[in-house]
mmCIF file of C-alpha atoms in Angstrom:
data_model
loop_
_atom_site.group_PDB
_atom_site.id
_atom_site.type_symbol
_atom_site.label_atom_id
_atom_site.label_comp_id
_atom_site.label_asym_id
_atom_site.label_seq_id
_atom_site.Cartn_x
_atom_site.Cartn_y
_atom_site.Cartn_z
ATOM 1 C CA UNK Y 26 10.420 198.385 122.404
ATOM 2 C CA UNK Y 27 7.182 196.302 122.498
ATOM 3 C CA UNK Y 28 5.583 198.658 125.053
ATOM 4 C CA UNK Y 29 6.437 201.815 123.041
ATOM 5 C CA UNK Y 30 4.111 201.124 120.174
ATOM 6 C CA UNK Y 31 1.226 203.116 118.698
ATOM 7 C CA UNK Y 32 -1.886 203.331 120.825
ATOM 8 C CA UNK Y 33 -5.499 204.259 120.084
ATOM 9 C CA UNK Y 34 -5.723 206.551 123.141
ATOM 10 C CA UNK Y 35 -2.519 208.351 122.202
ATOM 11 C CA UNK Y 36 -3.662 208.702 118.600
ATOM 12 C CA UNK Y 37 -6.938 210.141 119.861
ATOM 13 C CA UNK Y 38 -5.015 212.748 121.891
ATOM 14 C CA UNK Y 39 -2.976 213.717 118.812
ATOM 15 C CA UNK Y 40 -6.083 214.090 116.638
ATOM 16 C CA UNK Y 41 -7.694 216.397 119.190
ATOM 17 C CA UNK Y 42 -4.550 218.489 119.316
ATOM 18 C CA UNK Y 43 -4.450 218.733 115.531
ATOM 19 C CA UNK Y 44 -8.080 219.804 115.481
ATOM 20 C CA UNK Y 45 -7.578 222.450 118.100
ATOM 21 C CA UNK Y 46 -4.675 224.035 116.305
ATOM 22 C CA UNK Y 47 -5.860 223.900 112.669
ATOM 23 C CA UNK Y 48 -7.645 227.263 112.877
ATOM 24 C CA UNK Y 49 -4.449 228.811 114.289
ATOM 25 C CA UNK Y 50 -1.905 227.887 111.644
ATOM 26 C CA UNK Y 51 -0.531 231.448 111.483
ATOM 27 C CA UNK Y 52 0.397 231.227 115.200
ATOM 28 C CA UNK Y 53 2.092 227.925 114.675
ATOM 29 C CA UNK Y 54 4.126 229.157 111.760
ATOM 30 C CA UNK Y 55 5.099 232.378 113.648
ATOM 31 C CA UNK Y 56 6.441 230.138 116.417
ATOM 32 C CA UNK Y 57 8.223 227.967 113.877
ATOM 33 C CA UNK Y 58 9.866 230.979 112.351
ATOM 34 C CA UNK Y 59 11.295 231.971 115.722
ATOM 35 C CA UNK Y 60 12.667 228.532 116.375
ATOM 36 C CA UNK Y 61 15.483 227.151 114.240
ATOM 37 C CA UNK Y 62 14.548 223.615 115.235
ATOM 38 C CA UNK Y 63 10.959 223.898 113.928
ATOM 39 C CA UNK Y 64 9.772 223.594 110.372
ATOM 40 C CA UNK Y 65 6.919 225.405 108.741
ATOM 41 C CA UNK Y 66 3.603 223.542 108.911
ATOM 42 C CA UNK Y 67 0.674 223.603 106.474
ATOM 43 C CA UNK Y 68 -2.962 222.755 107.040
ATOM 44 C CA UNK Y 69 -2.614 220.171 104.297
ATOM 45 C CA UNK Y 70 0.136 218.294 106.120
ATOM 46 C CA UNK Y 71 -1.849 218.257 109.360
ATOM 47 C CA UNK Y 72 -4.956 217.083 107.621
ATOM 48 C CA UNK Y 73 -2.977 214.284 105.977
ATOM 49 C CA UNK Y 74 -1.737 213.197 109.381
ATOM 50 C CA UNK Y 75 -5.312 213.321 110.726
ATOM 51 C CA UNK Y 76 -6.560 211.127 107.905
ATOM 52 C CA UNK Y 77 -3.824 208.579 108.690
ATOM 53 C CA UNK Y 78 -4.745 208.714 112.385
ATOM 54 C CA UNK Y 79 -8.368 208.061 111.623
ATOM 55 C CA UNK Y 80 -7.474 205.073 109.451
ATOM 56 C CA UNK Y 81 -5.438 203.696 112.333
ATOM 57 C CA UNK Y 82 -8.372 204.068 114.751
ATOM 58 C CA UNK Y 83 -10.731 202.341 112.312
ATOM 59 C CA UNK Y 84 -8.256 199.514 111.745
ATOM 60 C CA UNK Y 85 -7.744 198.967 115.482
ATOM 61 C CA UNK Y 86 -11.374 199.089 116.621
ATOM 62 C CA UNK Y 87 -12.382 195.831 118.255
ATOM 63 C CA UNK Y 88 -15.217 193.725 116.776
ATOM 64 C CA UNK Y 89 -17.454 194.625 119.728
ATOM 65 C CA UNK Y 90 -16.969 198.344 118.937
ATOM 66 C CA UNK Y 91 -14.461 199.165 121.668
ATOM 67 C CA UNK Y 92 -10.911 200.456 121.524
ATOM 68 C CA UNK Y 93 -8.137 199.243 123.858
ATOM 69 C CA UNK Y 94 -5.745 201.832 125.288
ATOM 70 C CA UNK Y 95 -2.016 201.376 125.573
ATOM 71 C CA UNK Y 96 -1.174 202.621 129.050
ATOM 72 C CA UNK Y 97 -4.379 201.926 130.999
ATOM 73 C CA UNK Y 98 -6.015 198.736 132.252
ATOM 74 C CA UNK Y 99 -8.458 197.256 134.668
ATOM 75 C CA UNK Y 100 -7.319 194.645 137.123
ATOM 76 C CA UNK Y 101 -10.739 193.002 137.332
ATOM 77 C CA UNK Y 102 -10.813 192.015 133.602
ATOM 78 C CA UNK Y 103 -9.293 188.707 132.586
ATOM 79 C CA UNK Y 104 -6.943 190.331 130.112
ATOM 80 C CA UNK Y 105 -6.348 193.330 132.381
ATOM 81 C CA UNK Y 106 -7.224 195.711 129.523
ATOM 82 C CA UNK Y 107 -9.555 198.744 129.760
ATOM 83 C CA UNK Y 108 -11.921 199.119 126.846
ATOM 84 C CA UNK Y 109 -14.038 201.672 128.672
ATOM 85 C CA UNK Y 110 -11.098 204.048 129.024
ATOM 86 C CA UNK Y 111 -9.911 203.482 125.466
ATOM 87 C CA UNK Y 112 -13.321 203.770 123.897
ATOM 88 C CA UNK Y 113 -14.134 206.987 125.814
ATOM 89 C CA UNK Y 114 -10.854 208.614 124.755
ATOM 90 C CA UNK Y 115 -11.330 207.751 121.113
ATOM 91 C CA UNK Y 116 -14.969 208.947 121.076
ATOM 92 C CA UNK Y 117 -13.873 212.284 122.461
ATOM 93 C CA UNK Y 118 -11.610 212.619 119.405
ATOM 94 C CA UNK Y 119 -14.476 211.730 117.055
ATOM 95 C CA UNK Y 120 -16.637 214.348 118.801
ATOM 96 C CA UNK Y 121 -14.018 217.059 118.406
ATOM 97 C CA UNK Y 122 -13.700 216.239 114.737
ATOM 98 C CA UNK Y 123 -17.516 216.324 114.363
ATOM 99 C CA UNK Y 124 -17.521 212.638 113.425
ATOM 100 C CA UNK Y 125 -19.929 211.488 116.105
ATOM 101 C CA UNK Y 126 -22.286 209.994 113.496
ATOM 102 C CA UNK Y 127 -19.668 207.947 111.625
ATOM 103 C CA UNK Y 128 -20.033 204.142 111.802
ATOM 104 C CA UNK Y 129 -17.004 203.710 114.091
ATOM 105 C CA UNK Y 130 -18.316 206.271 116.593
ATOM 106 C CA UNK Y 131 -21.803 204.723 116.584
ATOM 107 C CA UNK Y 132 -20.259 201.311 117.346
ATOM 108 C CA UNK Y 133 -18.246 202.826 120.159
ATOM 109 C CA UNK Y 134 -21.180 204.586 121.804
ATOM 110 C CA UNK Y 135 -23.161 201.352 121.547
ATOM 111 C CA UNK Y 136 -20.376 199.511 123.311
ATOM 112 C CA UNK Y 137 -20.371 201.975 126.218
ATOM 113 C CA UNK Y 138 -24.141 201.854 126.542
ATOM 114 C CA UNK Y 139 -24.202 198.039 126.478
ATOM 115 C CA UNK Y 140 -21.475 197.768 129.142
ATOM 116 C CA UNK Y 141 -22.919 200.075 131.792
ATOM 117 C CA UNK Y 142 -22.878 198.323 135.158
ATOM 118 C CA UNK Y 143 -26.092 197.555 137.063
ATOM 119 C CA UNK Y 144 -25.299 200.302 139.576
ATOM 120 C CA UNK Y 145 -25.235 202.934 136.760
ATOM 121 C CA UNK Y 146 -21.470 203.415 136.561
ATOM 122 C CA UNK Y 147 -18.711 201.888 134.421
ATOM 123 C CA UNK Y 148 -15.783 199.658 135.310
ATOM 124 C CA UNK Y 149 -14.485 196.134 134.920
ATOM 125 C CA UNK Y 150 -15.971 194.199 137.789
ATOM 126 C CA UNK Y 151 -15.716 193.682 141.536
ATOM 127 C CA UNK Y 152 -12.419 194.962 142.839
ATOM 128 C CA UNK Y 153 -9.952 192.442 144.198
ATOM 129 C CA UNK Y 154 -9.786 194.511 147.454
ATOM 130 C CA UNK Y 155 -13.399 193.628 148.201
ATOM 131 C CA UNK Y 156 -12.659 189.940 147.807
ATOM 132 C CA UNK Y 157 -9.965 190.380 150.456
ATOM 133 C CA UNK Y 158 -11.845 192.588 152.914
ATOM 134 C CA UNK Y 159 -15.025 190.512 152.988
ATOM 135 C CA UNK Y 160 -18.592 191.790 153.134
ATOM 136 C CA UNK Y 161 -20.035 195.194 152.223
ATOM 137 C CA UNK Y 162 -19.581 196.520 155.724
ATOM 138 C CA UNK Y 163 -15.825 196.436 155.407
ATOM 139 C CA UNK Y 164 -13.775 199.282 153.909
ATOM 140 C CA UNK Y 165 -10.490 199.158 152.105
ATOM 141 C CA UNK Y 166 -7.269 200.900 153.225
ATOM 142 C CA UNK Y 167 -8.373 204.198 151.625
ATOM 143 C CA UNK Y 168 -11.586 204.216 153.613
ATOM 144 C CA UNK Y 169 -13.864 203.562 150.619
ATOM 145 C CA UNK Y 170 -17.022 201.773 151.678
ATOM 146 C CA UNK Y 171 -19.029 200.208 148.829
ATOM 147 C CA UNK Y 172 -22.831 200.522 149.101
ATOM 148 C CA UNK Y 173 -23.312 196.984 147.875
ATOM 149 C CA UNK Y 174 -20.818 194.201 147.268
ATOM 150 C CA UNK Y 175 -22.362 193.437 143.870
ATOM 151 C CA UNK Y 176 -22.010 197.048 142.747
ATOM 152 C CA UNK Y 177 -18.296 197.461 143.268
ATOM 153 C CA UNK Y 178 -17.288 197.244 139.647
ATOM 154 C CA UNK Y 179 -17.689 200.932 138.890
ATOM 155 C CA UNK Y 180 -15.004 203.617 139.296
ATOM 156 C CA UNK Y 181 -15.233 207.346 139.272
ATOM 157 C CA UNK Y 182 -12.554 207.593 136.557
ATOM 158 C CA UNK Y 183 -14.140 205.156 134.130
ATOM 159 C CA UNK Y 184 -17.678 206.345 134.775
ATOM 160 C CA UNK Y 185 -16.746 210.000 134.220
ATOM 161 C CA UNK Y 186 -14.893 209.233 131.017
ATOM 162 C CA UNK Y 187 -17.682 207.144 129.617
ATOM 163 C CA UNK Y 188 -20.259 209.814 130.481
ATOM 164 C CA UNK Y 189 -18.247 212.639 128.852
ATOM 165 C CA UNK Y 190 -17.853 210.561 125.705
ATOM 166 C CA UNK Y 191 -21.580 209.675 125.556
ATOM 167 C CA UNK Y 192 -22.626 213.260 126.199
ATOM 168 C CA UNK Y 193 -20.315 214.534 123.440
ATOM 169 C CA UNK Y 194 -21.056 211.829 120.891
ATOM 170 C CA UNK Y 195 -24.585 210.607 121.683
ATOM 171 C CA UNK Y 196 -26.251 213.019 124.082
ATOM 172 C CA UNK Y 197 -28.674 214.525 121.584
ATOM 173 C CA UNK Y 198 -29.222 211.230 119.678
ATOM 174 C CA UNK Y 199 -30.590 209.230 122.530
ATOM 175 C CA UNK Y 200 -29.180 207.134 125.355
ATOM 176 C CA UNK Y 201 -30.558 209.674 127.763
ATOM 177 C CA UNK Y 202 -31.629 207.039 130.300
ATOM 178 C CA UNK Y 203 -28.133 205.561 130.267
ATOM 179 C CA UNK Y 204 -26.610 208.990 130.671
ATOM 180 C CA UNK Y 205 -28.886 209.994 133.536
ATOM 181 C CA UNK Y 206 -28.228 206.771 135.400
ATOM 182 C CA UNK Y 207 -24.515 207.388 135.027
ATOM 183 C CA UNK Y 208 -24.772 210.945 136.205
ATOM 184 C CA UNK Y 209 -26.753 209.847 139.254
ATOM 185 C CA UNK Y 210 -24.010 207.320 140.105
ATOM 186 C CA UNK Y 211 -21.239 209.885 139.595
ATOM 187 C CA UNK Y 212 -22.991 212.606 141.661
ATOM 188 C CA UNK Y 213 -23.619 210.123 144.436
ATOM 189 C CA UNK Y 214 -19.948 209.013 144.447
ATOM 190 C CA UNK Y 215 -18.855 212.635 144.719
ATOM 191 C CA UNK Y 216 -21.314 213.456 147.513
ATOM 192 C CA UNK Y 217 -20.028 210.417 149.474
ATOM 193 C CA UNK Y 218 -16.432 211.716 149.296
ATOM 194 C CA UNK Y 219 -15.091 209.163 146.834
ATOM 195 C CA UNK Y 220 -13.146 211.731 144.854
ATOM 196 C CA UNK Y 221 -10.370 211.048 147.416
ATOM 197 C CA UNK Y 222 -10.249 207.332 146.324
ATOM 198 C CA UNK Y 223 -8.361 207.052 143.036
ATOM 199 C CA UNK Y 224 -8.487 203.691 141.232
ATOM 200 C CA UNK Y 225 -5.311 201.980 139.973
ATOM 201 C CA UNK Y 226 -6.195 202.132 136.246
ATOM 202 C CA UNK Y 227 -2.746 203.144 135.097
ATOM 203 C CA UNK Y 228 -0.901 200.174 133.681
ATOM 204 C CA UNK Y 229 2.772 200.295 132.871
ATOM 205 C CA UNK Y 230 4.929 197.465 131.444
ATOM 206 C CA UNK Y 231 6.088 194.648 133.741
ATOM 207 C CA UNK Y 232 2.680 194.660 135.482
ATOM 208 C CA UNK Y 233 3.235 197.947 137.230
ATOM 209 C CA UNK Y 234 -0.122 199.418 138.238
ATOM 210 C CA UNK Y 235 -0.517 202.981 139.419
ATOM 211 C CA UNK Y 236 -3.143 205.624 140.180
ATOM 212 C CA UNK Y 237 -3.283 209.381 140.023
ATOM 213 C CA UNK Y 238 -5.074 211.344 142.769
ATOM 214 C CA UNK Y 239 -6.119 214.088 140.302
ATOM 215 C CA UNK Y 240 -7.830 211.746 137.830
ATOM 216 C CA UNK Y 241 -11.093 211.442 139.761
ATOM 217 C CA UNK Y 242 -11.457 215.228 140.028
ATOM 218 C CA UNK Y 243 -10.280 216.012 136.486
ATOM 219 C CA UNK Y 244 -12.443 213.349 134.782
ATOM 220 C CA UNK Y 245 -15.470 214.157 136.922
ATOM 221 C CA UNK Y 246 -15.281 217.884 136.076
ATOM 222 C CA UNK Y 247 -15.043 216.984 132.406
ATOM 223 C CA UNK Y 248 -18.234 214.859 132.622
ATOM 224 C CA UNK Y 249 -20.293 217.128 134.838
ATOM 225 C CA UNK Y 250 -19.189 220.242 132.964
ATOM 226 C CA UNK Y 251 -20.140 218.731 129.642
ATOM 227 C CA UNK Y 252 -23.565 217.705 131.093
ATOM 228 C CA UNK Y 253 -24.266 221.185 132.434
ATOM 229 C CA UNK Y 254 -23.416 222.872 129.171
ATOM 230 C CA UNK Y 255 -25.453 220.407 127.182
ATOM 231 C CA UNK Y 256 -28.495 220.528 129.439
ATOM 232 C CA UNK Y 257 -28.352 224.327 129.724
ATOM 233 C CA UNK Y 258 -28.223 224.653 125.957
ATOM 234 C CA UNK Y 259 -31.177 222.227 125.532
ATOM 235 C CA UNK Y 260 -33.205 224.212 128.114
ATOM 236 C CA UNK Y 261 -32.404 227.511 126.362
ATOM 237 C CA UNK Y 262 -33.560 226.091 123.037
ATOM 238 C CA UNK Y 263 -36.784 224.817 124.626
ATOM 239 C CA UNK Y 264 -37.409 228.275 126.163
ATOM 240 C CA UNK Y 265 -36.848 229.919 122.753
ATOM 241 C CA UNK Y 266 -39.255 227.559 121.010
ATOM 242 C CA UNK Y 267 -41.936 228.091 123.617
ATOM 243 C CA UNK Y 268 -41.845 231.823 123.288
#
């Protein structure tokens, strides 16, 4: 069916899974031996599949450096697509494969840096709910109160994913000002209790939008955990060099 086609975000998931299991081929093959429905795997076959997956990602990168996901969107964009989500998910795969310096990853990180919102977060624009509810003193049905009507385009989900991708792919190469502004926005959103306000970024066929209450917490933990590990490592290296 048209909506069950290949997707860049799904391909990125598969590549990360392959990379995680490559060092554990003996475990995989022991499990295969115990299951009559499984066949024996080889590192060569997995690497061949990974190469094909990387070619697919390269072929489907947009001219602006982004990737579009299959099952996620943003209602505030004219095409209702979500390049922030797709680009972040693909960049995490490049990071796991230690390909953060390849041309495709560099283009992707540049896209995220160039599309950071003025408030420091990431998203697609002012939410339709704010157009309905009026000025910045009004809240939506979930009790979310935006600090400024012009800064309503960012979501916790998209901001956290973009930050994790930038930290993994570009944290040591630069973009530190972009990352710090994003972290400030994300920390502020958490402190204000917005983890309880999931955004409808899930996009199924027939225009069915949905949200997941765990996405804000899961994605935020991924971003802040990555930041803590990276900054702690950098601080330790600085302490070593000073002694």
